Short mmCIF file of C-alpha atoms in Angstrom, two decimals:
data_model
loop_
_atom_site.label_atom_id
_atom_site.label_comp_id
_atom_site.label_asym_id
_atom_site.label_seq_id
_atom_site.Cartn_x
_atom_site.Cartn_y
_atom_site.Cartn_z
CA MET A 1 0.04 0.06 0.10
CA LYS A 2 1.14 3.42 -0.96
CA ARG A 3 -1.00 6.52 -0.99
CA GLN A 4 -0.10 10.14 -1.71
CA LEU A 5 -1.36 12.72 0.75
CA GLY A 6 -2.22 16.28 0.35
CA ASN A 7 0.87 17.82 1.55
CA GLY A 8 3.32 15.82 -0.54
CA LEU A 9 3.80 13.15 1.92
CA ILE A 10 3.54 9.41 1.07
CA LEU A 11 1.59 6.99 3.52
CA GLN A 12 2.61 3.47 2.90
CA ASP A 13 3.16 -0.11 4.58
CA LEU A 14 6.22 -1.80 5.20
CA SER A 15 6.03 -4.10 2.09
CA GLU A 16 6.65 -1.38 -0.29
CA ASP A 17 10.33 -0.73 0.81
CA PHE A 18 11.17 -3.44 3.25
CA ALA A 19 14.71 -3.53 2.53
CA ARG A 20 15.16 0.00 2.83
CA ASP A 21 12.95 0.78 5.93
CA LYS A 22 13.10 -2.24 8.18
CA ASP A 23 16.14 -0.63 9.94
CA ARG A 24 14.95 2.76 9.49
CA LEU A 25 11.57 2.44 10.94
CA PRO A 26 12.87 1.60 14.47
CA GLU A 27 15.15 4.22 14.61
CA PHE A 28 12.37 6.60 13.60
CA TYR A 29 10.74 5.68 16.76
CA TYR A 30 13.38 6.70 19.15
CA TYR A 31 13.20 10.37 17.55
CA GLY A 32 9.48 10.29 17.29
CA PHE A 33 9.13 9.93 21.18
CA GLU A 34 12.22 12.55 21.83
CA SER A 35 14.02 10.11 23.89
CA ASP A 36 17.33 11.07 25.38
CA ASP A 37 18.60 7.60 25.55
CA ASN A 38 21.16 5.95 23.54
CA ILE A 39 19.72 4.83 20.45
CA ASP A 40 21.36 1.42 20.46
CA GLU A 41 19.90 0.73 24.02
CA ASN A 42 16.51 2.15 23.66
CA TRP A 43 13.92 -0.40 24.62
CA LEU A 44 11.28 1.29 22.21
CA VAL A 45 13.73 0.76 19.33
CA ALA A 46 14.47 -2.88 20.31
CA TRP A 47 10.79 -3.54 20.53
CA VAL A 48 9.97 -2.42 16.99
CA ARG A 49 13.06 -4.45 15.78
CA ASP A 50 11.47 -7.55 17.24
CA LEU A 51 8.06 -6.81 15.95
CA ILE A 52 9.49 -6.41 12.45
CA ASN A 53 12.01 -9.32 12.60
CA THR A 54 10.64 -12.04 14.75
CA HIS A 55 7.07 -11.41 15.92
CA PRO A 56 4.87 -14.41 14.70
CA LEU A 57 1.90 -12.24 14.26
CA MET A 58 3.39 -9.43 12.24
CA SER A 59 3.67 -8.95 8.69
CA PRO A 60 5.12 -5.91 6.82
CA GLU A 61 1.46 -4.84 5.89
CA ASP A 62 1.02 -4.15 9.46
CA PHE A 63 3.45 -1.38 9.69
CA LEU A 64 1.91 1.88 8.29
CA TYR A 65 4.33 5.06 8.16
CA VAL A 66 4.63 8.28 6.52
CA VAL A 67 7.73 9.40 4.62
CA ASP A 68 8.68 12.95 3.05
CA PRO A 69 10.15 12.66 -0.34
CA ALA A 70 11.43 16.40 0.01
CA ALA A 71 13.55 15.45 2.83
CA ASP A 72 15.28 12.03 1.49
CA ASP A 73 11.92 10.06 2.16
CA ARG A 74 12.62 10.76 6.06
CA ILE A 75 10.08 8.71 7.99
CA VAL A 76 8.00 11.24 9.95
CA SER A 77 5.15 9.38 11.42
CA GLY A 78 4.20 5.65 12.29
CA ASN A 79 1.50 3.42 13.63
CA LEU A 80 1.25 -0.36 13.46
CA LEU A 81 -1.33 -3.16 14.11
CA ILE A 82 -0.80 -6.20 16.25
CA ALA A 83 -3.46 -8.92 15.68
CA GLN A 84 -4.47 -10.98 18.43
CA THR A 85 -7.74 -13.04 19.70
CA TRP A 86 -9.28 -12.20 23.00
CA ARG A 87 -12.33 -14.01 24.70
CA TYR A 88 -15.53 -12.55 25.45
CA ALA A 89 -16.96 -14.80 28.27
CA GLY A 90 -15.77 -17.80 26.47
CA ILE A 91 -16.44 -16.42 22.72
CA GLU A 92 -13.19 -15.83 20.93
CA ILE A 93 -13.16 -12.29 19.48
CA PRO A 94 -10.63 -11.35 16.53
CA VAL A 95 -8.90 -7.91 17.84
CA GLY A 96 -6.44 -5.58 16.27
CA ARG A 97 -4.30 -3.66 18.61
CA PRO A 98 -2.80 -0.32 16.99
CA GLU A 99 0.34 0.54 18.93
CA ILE A 100 3.54 2.72 19.01
CA ILE A 101 1.82 5.90 17.39
CA ALA A 102 4.30 8.86 16.87
CA THR A 103 5.10 11.80 14.76
CA LEU A 104 8.34 13.85 14.46
CA PRO A 105 7.69 17.09 16.33
CA GLU A 106 8.03 19.23 13.21
CA TYR A 107 5.34 17.16 11.40
CA ARG A 108 2.87 17.17 14.27
CA ARG A 109 -0.75 18.59 13.91
CA LYS A 110 -1.10 18.07 10.28
CA GLY A 111 -3.18 15.19 10.52
CA LEU A 112 -0.81 12.47 9.78
CA VAL A 113 -1.95 10.31 12.90
CA ARG A 114 -5.39 10.57 11.49
CA GLU A 115 -4.36 9.18 8.21
CA THR A 116 -2.45 6.43 9.71
CA PHE A 117 -5.62 5.45 11.80
CA LYS A 118 -7.73 5.42 8.53
CA GLU A 119 -5.61 2.86 7.13
CA ILE A 120 -4.86 0.89 10.48
CA HIS A 121 -8.54 0.56 10.87
CA ALA A 122 -9.38 -0.16 7.27
CA ARG A 123 -6.83 -3.05 7.41
CA SER A 124 -7.93 -4.21 10.76
CA GLU A 125 -11.66 -4.56 9.59
CA ALA A 126 -10.30 -6.30 6.39
CA VAL A 127 -8.68 -9.07 8.08
CA GLY A 128 -11.73 -9.71 10.33
CA HIS A 129 -11.16 -7.61 13.58
CA ILE A 130 -14.49 -6.70 15.10
CA LEU A 131 -12.86 -4.98 18.07
CA GLN A 132 -9.73 -2.58 18.24
CA VAL A 133 -7.76 -1.97 21.52
CA ILE A 134 -5.24 0.50 22.46
CA THR A 135 -3.47 2.13 25.25
CA GLY A 136 -2.07 5.57 25.07
CA ILE A 137 -2.81 9.27 25.96
CA PRO A 138 -5.71 9.73 27.96
CA ASN A 139 -8.73 11.48 25.88
CA TYR A 140 -6.75 11.69 22.80
CA TYR A 141 -7.98 8.43 21.09
CA ARG A 142 -11.61 9.24 21.52
CA GLN A 143 -11.39 11.21 18.30
CA PHE A 144 -10.85 8.01 16.52
CA GLY A 145 -13.95 6.23 18.20
CA TYR A 146 -12.15 4.56 21.13
CA ALA A 147 -13.86 4.62 24.75
CA MET A 148 -11.92 3.97 27.90
CA ALA A 149 -13.93 0.91 28.84
CA VAL A 150 -12.02 -1.89 30.48
CA PRO A 151 -9.97 -1.63 33.68
CA PHE A 152 -6.35 -2.47 33.79
CA GLY A 153 -7.04 -4.04 37.19
CA THR A 154 -5.62 -3.36 40.48
CA ARG A 155 -2.12 -2.27 40.78
CA GLY A 156 0.50 -1.84 43.95
CA TYR A 157 3.33 -3.11 45.51
CA LEU A 158 4.15 -5.13 48.43
CA PRO A 159 7.55 -4.52 50.53
CA VAL A 160 9.66 -7.62 50.56
CA SER A 161 10.07 -7.09 54.42
CA GLN A 162 6.37 -8.22 54.84
CA ILE A 163 6.86 -11.73 53.37
CA PRO A 164 7.05 -14.25 55.72
CA ASP A 165 9.85 -16.81 56.17
CA LEU A 166 9.23 -20.49 56.42
CA ASN A 167 8.81 -21.41 60.17
CA GLU A 168 11.25 -24.01 61.61
CA GLY A 169 10.21 -27.44 60.16
CA GLU A 170 7.87 -26.07 57.81
CA VAL A 171 8.09 -27.56 53.91
CA GLN A 172 7.54 -25.44 51.24
CA GLN A 173 4.83 -26.74 49.31
CA PHE A 174 4.94 -24.79 45.88
CA THR A 175 7.87 -23.53 43.92
CA LEU A 176 8.72 -21.58 40.79
CA ARG A 177 10.97 -22.66 37.96
CA THR A 178 11.74 -21.02 34.65
CA ALA A 179 9.28 -22.25 32.12
CA THR A 180 10.56 -24.17 28.92
CA THR A 181 8.94 -24.85 25.38
CA ASN A 182 8.24 -28.13 26.81
CA ASP A 183 5.87 -26.43 29.36
CA ILE A 184 3.61 -24.77 26.59
CA PRO A 185 0.80 -27.28 26.49
CA LEU A 186 0.54 -27.28 30.29
CA ILE A 187 0.63 -23.29 30.41
CA MET A 188 -2.06 -23.35 27.42
CA ALA A 189 -4.28 -25.60 29.64
CA VAL A 190 -4.22 -23.27 32.48
CA ASP A 191 -4.96 -20.28 30.29
CA ALA A 192 -8.02 -22.27 28.98
CA TYR A 193 -9.12 -23.27 32.67
CA ASN A 194 -8.92 -19.55 33.79
CA ALA A 195 -10.77 -18.16 30.94
CA ARG A 196 -13.99 -19.51 32.56
CA SER A 197 -14.32 -16.58 35.22
CA PRO A 198 -13.14 -13.23 33.77
CA LEU A 199 -15.19 -11.50 30.85
CA LEU A 200 -12.32 -10.64 28.93
CA SER A 201 -9.16 -12.72 28.51
CA VAL A 202 -6.46 -13.17 25.89
CA VAL A 203 -5.93 -16.21 23.66
CA ARG A 204 -2.18 -17.22 23.03
CA ASP A 205 -1.80 -20.05 20.64
CA GLU A 206 1.21 -22.40 20.72
CA THR A 207 3.21 -20.41 18.20
CA MET A 208 2.84 -17.31 20.44
CA TRP A 209 3.52 -19.05 23.38
CA HIS A 210 6.75 -20.46 22.17
CA TYR A 211 7.75 -16.66 20.98
CA ASP A 212 7.16 -15.68 24.50
CA VAL A 213 8.63 -18.33 26.29
CA SER A 214 11.57 -19.20 23.96
CA GLY A 215 13.59 -15.90 24.88
CA THR A 216 13.36 -15.01 21.05
CA ARG A 217 12.78 -11.24 22.02
CA THR A 218 15.52 -9.16 22.65
CA SER A 219 13.52 -5.99 23.92
CA SER A 220 12.55 -5.09 27.40
CA LYS A 221 8.92 -6.01 26.22
CA GLU A 222 10.10 -9.69 27.02
CA LEU A 223 8.30 -11.37 29.79
CA ALA A 224 9.94 -14.23 32.07
CA PHE A 225 7.78 -16.91 32.45
CA PHE A 226 7.76 -19.18 35.35
CA VAL A 227 5.81 -22.39 36.06
CA ILE A 228 4.43 -23.08 39.43
CA GLU A 229 4.82 -26.66 40.63
CA ASN A 230 3.48 -28.20 44.04
CA ILE A 231 5.51 -30.67 45.97
CA SER A 232 4.83 -33.43 43.60
CA TYR A 233 6.33 -31.42 40.53
CA ASP A 234 2.80 -31.14 39.08
CA VAL A 235 2.46 -27.93 37.37
CA VAL A 236 -0.43 -25.89 39.00
CA GLY A 237 -0.02 -22.49 37.53
CA TYR A 238 2.23 -19.88 35.95
CA VAL A 239 3.63 -16.38 36.70
CA ALA A 240 4.59 -13.75 34.22
CA MET A 241 7.41 -11.30 35.38
CA GLY A 242 8.11 -8.29 33.77
CA PRO A 243 11.54 -6.50 33.21
CA THR A 244 12.37 -3.39 35.71
CA PHE A 245 14.49 -0.69 35.29
CA THR A 246 15.53 -0.51 38.96
CA PRO A 247 17.48 -3.26 40.68
CA ASP A 248 15.51 -3.12 43.99
CA VAL A 249 12.19 -3.73 42.40
CA ALA A 250 10.67 -7.12 41.01
CA SER A 251 7.57 -6.82 38.92
CA VAL A 252 4.88 -9.23 38.51
CA ARG A 253 2.33 -8.99 35.73
CA TYR A 254 0.14 -12.38 35.82
CA VAL A 255 -0.35 -15.03 37.83
CA GLN A 256 -2.62 -17.98 36.93
CA LEU A 257 -3.51 -21.32 38.51
CA ASN A 258 -5.55 -24.43 37.42
CA GLU A 259 -7.75 -26.71 39.26
CA LYS A 260 -4.79 -28.25 41.29
CA ALA A 261 -4.21 -25.06 43.28
CA ASN A 262 -5.94 -22.02 44.94
CA TYR A 263 -4.71 -18.87 45.90
CA ILE A 264 -5.11 -19.38 49.70
CA GLU A 265 -2.98 -22.17 49.95
CA ILE A 266 -0.28 -21.21 47.60
CA TYR A 267 0.00 -17.65 48.55
CA ALA A 268 2.85 -17.37 51.06
CA ASP A 269 5.08 -19.82 49.08
CA LEU A 270 4.27 -17.62 45.95
CA LEU A 271 5.48 -14.68 47.55
CA ARG A 272 8.59 -16.43 48.97
CA GLU A 273 9.23 -17.76 45.35
CA ILE A 274 8.89 -14.33 43.86
CA LYS A 275 11.06 -12.59 46.14
CA ARG A 276 13.84 -15.49 45.46
CA ILE A 277 13.73 -14.88 41.86
CA GLY A 278 13.47 -11.05 42.00
CA GLN A 279 16.51 -10.98 43.95
CA LYS A 280 19.65 -9.71 41.95
CA PRO A 281 23.10 -10.52 42.84
CA ASN A 282 24.75 -7.69 44.96
CA GLU A 283 21.53 -5.95 45.10
CA ASN A 284 19.02 -5.42 47.82
CA LEU A 285 15.43 -6.40 46.74
CA ASP A 286 13.02 -3.47 48.16
CA ARG A 287 9.52 -4.21 46.85
CA ILE A 288 7.51 -6.37 44.52
CA ASP A 289 5.20 -4.46 41.98
CA PHE A 290 1.91 -6.06 41.08
CA TRP A 291 0.08 -5.07 38.15
CA VAL A 292 -2.02 -5.72 34.99
CA ALA A 293 -5.05 -7.89 36.11
CA LEU A 294 -4.41 -10.33 39.03
CA HIS A 295 -7.24 -12.45 40.51
CA PRO A 296 -9.28 -10.54 42.77
CA THR A 297 -8.53 -12.91 45.83
CA LEU A 298 -4.88 -12.62 45.24
CA THR A 299 -5.17 -8.60 45.16
CA ARG A 300 -7.34 -8.50 48.40
CA MET A 301 -4.70 -10.55 50.15
CA LEU A 302 -1.80 -8.61 49.05
CA SER A 303 -3.43 -5.25 49.99
CA ARG A 304 -4.04 -6.49 53.57
CA HIS A 305 -0.21 -6.54 54.37
CA ASN A 306 1.22 -3.77 56.36
CA GLY A 307 3.04 -1.35 54.17
CA ALA A 308 1.52 -2.48 50.95
CA PHE A 309 -0.13 -0.10 48.69
CA PHE A 310 -2.71 -1.01 46.24
CA ARG A 311 -5.17 1.04 44.04
CA ASP A 312 -7.97 0.44 41.49
CA ASP A 313 -6.10 1.39 38.24
CA SER A 314 -9.81 1.97 36.77
CA ARG A 315 -10.00 5.40 38.55
CA ILE A 316 -6.70 6.44 36.68
CA TYR A 317 -6.54 4.64 33.37
CA THR A 318 -8.32 1.98 31.28
CA TYR A 319 -8.09 0.18 28.11
CA TYR A 320 -9.41 2.20 25.08
CA MET A 321 -12.12 0.03 23.18
CA ARG A 322 -13.22 0.53 19.83
CA VAL A 323 -16.08 -1.30 18.21
CA PRO A 324 -16.57 -0.56 14.71
CA ASP A 325 -19.87 -2.43 14.23
CA LEU A 326 -21.83 -2.85 17.13
CA PRO A 327 -24.72 -4.97 15.63
CA ARG A 328 -22.14 -7.26 14.35
CA PHE A 329 -20.25 -7.51 17.64
CA LEU A 330 -23.35 -8.36 19.50
CA MET A 331 -24.53 -11.14 17.05
CA HIS A 332 -21.22 -12.36 17.42
CA ILE A 333 -21.51 -12.78 21.28
CA SER A 334 -25.17 -13.88 21.08
CA PRO A 335 -24.39 -17.42 22.64
CA VAL A 336 -23.39 -15.45 25.76
CA LEU A 337 -26.35 -13.03 25.94
CA GLU A 338 -28.76 -15.99 25.45
CA ALA A 339 -27.13 -18.18 28.23
CA ARG A 340 -27.34 -15.24 30.61
CA LEU A 341 -31.32 -15.17 30.23
CA VAL A 342 -31.57 -18.80 31.00
CA GLY A 343 -32.81 -19.13 34.49
CA SER A 344 -32.83 -15.33 35.13
CA ALA A 345 -35.90 -13.15 35.75
CA ALA A 346 -35.76 -12.63 32.06
CA GLN A 347 -36.02 -16.19 31.19
CA GLY A 348 -37.42 -16.80 27.64
CA TYR A 349 -37.61 -13.11 27.13
CA SER A 350 -39.47 -11.80 23.94
CA GLY A 351 -39.13 -8.03 22.95
CA THR A 352 -36.81 -5.44 21.41
CA LEU A 353 -34.22 -3.32 23.34
CA VAL A 354 -34.14 0.35 22.36
CA ILE A 355 -30.93 2.00 22.92
CA ASP A 356 -30.91 5.68 21.78
CA MET A 357 -27.20 6.85 21.54
CA TYR A 358 -28.38 10.37 20.71
CA GLN A 359 -27.45 9.68 17.02
CA LYS A 360 -29.88 9.66 13.92
CA GLU A 361 -31.06 6.14 14.58
CA CYS A 362 -31.35 3.65 17.72
CA LEU A 363 -29.78 0.64 18.26
CA LEU A 364 -32.38 -2.27 18.03
CA ILE A 365 -31.72 -5.68 19.90
CA GLU A 366 -34.55 -8.32 19.31
CA PHE A 367 -35.08 -11.16 21.35
CA VAL A 368 -37.81 -13.97 20.69
CA SER A 369 -38.36 -16.52 23.48
CA GLY A 370 -34.83 -16.02 24.91
CA LYS A 371 -32.94 -16.11 21.62
CA LEU A 372 -31.24 -13.14 19.91
CA LYS A 373 -33.01 -12.92 16.63
CA GLY A 374 -31.44 -9.60 15.18
CA VAL A 375 -29.40 -6.43 16.02
CA GLY A 376 -29.43 -3.24 13.94
CA TYR A 377 -30.35 0.35 13.56
CA GLY A 378 -33.63 1.96 13.10
CA GLU A 379 -36.37 4.29 14.21
CA LYS A 380 -37.62 4.08 17.74
CA PRO A 381 -40.85 1.93 17.52
CA ARG A 382 -43.76 3.17 19.28
CA ASN A 383 -44.71 2.07 22.69
CA ALA A 384 -41.27 0.66 23.31
CA LYS A 385 -41.04 -0.99 26.72
CA ALA A 386 -37.46 -1.53 27.02
CA THR A 387 -35.55 1.68 26.38
CA LEU A 388 -32.12 3.21 27.13
CA ASN A 389 -30.78 6.68 26.53
CA ILE A 390 -27.07 6.66 26.72
CA HIS A 391 -23.70 7.94 24.81
CA TRP A 392 -22.10 5.42 22.95
CA ASP A 393 -18.69 5.42 24.89
CA LEU A 394 -21.06 4.74 28.30
CA PHE A 395 -22.71 1.94 26.49
CA LEU A 396 -19.27 0.28 26.15
CA HIS A 397 -18.82 0.34 30.02
CA LEU A 398 -21.82 -1.78 30.20
CA LEU A 399 -21.02 -4.23 27.32
CA PHE A 400 -17.60 -4.90 28.72
CA GLY A 401 -18.60 -5.24 32.35
CA TYR A 402 -16.83 -2.06 33.62
CA GLN A 403 -19.85 -0.61 35.35
CA ASP A 404 -23.47 -1.23 35.80
CA PHE A 405 -26.15 0.80 34.76
CA ASP A 406 -26.50 2.71 38.25
CA GLU A 407 -22.66 3.64 38.04
CA VAL A 408 -22.91 4.81 34.31
CA ALA A 409 -26.23 6.87 35.06
CA ALA A 410 -24.54 8.57 37.71
CA TYR A 411 -22.12 10.19 35.32
CA ARG A 412 -24.50 12.21 33.19
CA ALA A 413 -28.08 13.35 33.73
CA ASP A 414 -29.09 12.32 30.23
CA VAL A 415 -28.25 8.50 30.94
CA TYR A 416 -31.76 7.07 31.67
CA ALA A 417 -33.76 3.66 31.24
CA SER A 418 -37.23 2.19 31.64
CA LEU A 419 -37.65 -0.27 34.42
CA PRO A 420 -37.70 -3.10 32.03
CA MET A 421 -34.48 -1.99 30.54
CA ILE A 422 -32.73 -1.58 33.98
CA ALA A 423 -33.57 -5.30 34.88
CA LEU A 424 -32.40 -6.31 31.39
CA LEU A 425 -29.30 -4.62 31.57
CA ASP A 426 -28.43 -6.09 34.70
CA ILE A 427 -28.78 -9.64 33.26
CA LEU A 428 -27.24 -9.26 29.79
CA PHE A 429 -24.29 -6.94 30.67
CA PRO A 430 -23.63 -7.74 34.46
CA LYS A 431 -20.51 -5.95 36.08
CA GLN A 432 -17.39 -8.42 35.52
CA TYR A 433 -13.90 -8.23 35.75
CA SER A 434 -11.39 -8.82 33.07
CA SER A 435 -8.25 -10.52 33.03
CA LEU A 436 -5.84 -9.51 30.42
CA LEU A 437 -2.23 -9.97 29.31
CA PRO A 438 -2.37 -8.27 25.63
CA ILE A 439 0.00 -9.67 23.03
CA ALA A 440 2.84 -7.13 22.44
#
């Protein structure tokens, strides 16, 4: 793809000039973010090199950037797309993740990011993605149709001084060891088991797990994976630990257990093992940082320690979500919506849910005898009983389990619903936590 922009610049993907730009593009990102670090050591540059050269889900067409022919084809703006699969209550969702959006300072405010997003979204939807997800500048990505609608989870830290040692005569029941590629089937089984509880989770296939576990990455985006074993050497879960830039801190990004263990029994041993692994030679480990999306039971236990500090990150930042075609998305997750009606107060419901998002037409969701028969846009039917007035971004809060109706309605006075609709919203879109370790 190569397209002339109105200001003489050219928008293209990496397939056009791969040999020329596969090295220039990573270096562009160093200057695009105005970093003062040495370019050879900059983590962002190393990440982009990994994405171009070794990442199993990336192709040259996924890298969009703008060049200036008047300045020797200098790369001046960039955006890329990381394809992945998520689950929505067990239903697999094709997802596109735009990432590493940057423009050189002297080329900003010329609409270049908007142009790259047009192409990124077109490519994402062309390959079948029905959801896009991004992290970045608060509020900025709303202009491209994104809403902050899925919490990161609880984030905090625990001083290592609060981790208890084994009592005399006590035998440790659980240990951590570095994961190998031989552990991948077991790790995948742990992930599949854990997908039953959160609303949203991420699917990693065997190829992606091999990439993550084998140490192929060279950038600081590399996670270190450890399997959790019980005293019989059975794998009962895994831990993902992230890189840190200070030697006195260990970083835990993710913890998952299978049916052979629980967080209460494993808790103390888990902390002792994380402390052991995080301790670097000739350095004093001060604390362990926990972030991304841990199990609610684990975060509650961690937060009760003296000296621990934990906060709900949803009050500070969330994932940006974009659903380009709401009717298509809702039909895709129809088995989930139908299952939620079974045995509920709306068992076998028949009727049309009318959602007015203050646009030209209403979103109409039709159920017949508890089955989702159709979703589309149209005029508000007369005498509609289940009605909701809500802005599109707040509807995504409901859709992705971030908040319930009462919490959303507290934001704005122009969010209101009929009594039948309130009851249906509680059933169809319950508040629910998500557990996400997105592919990067």
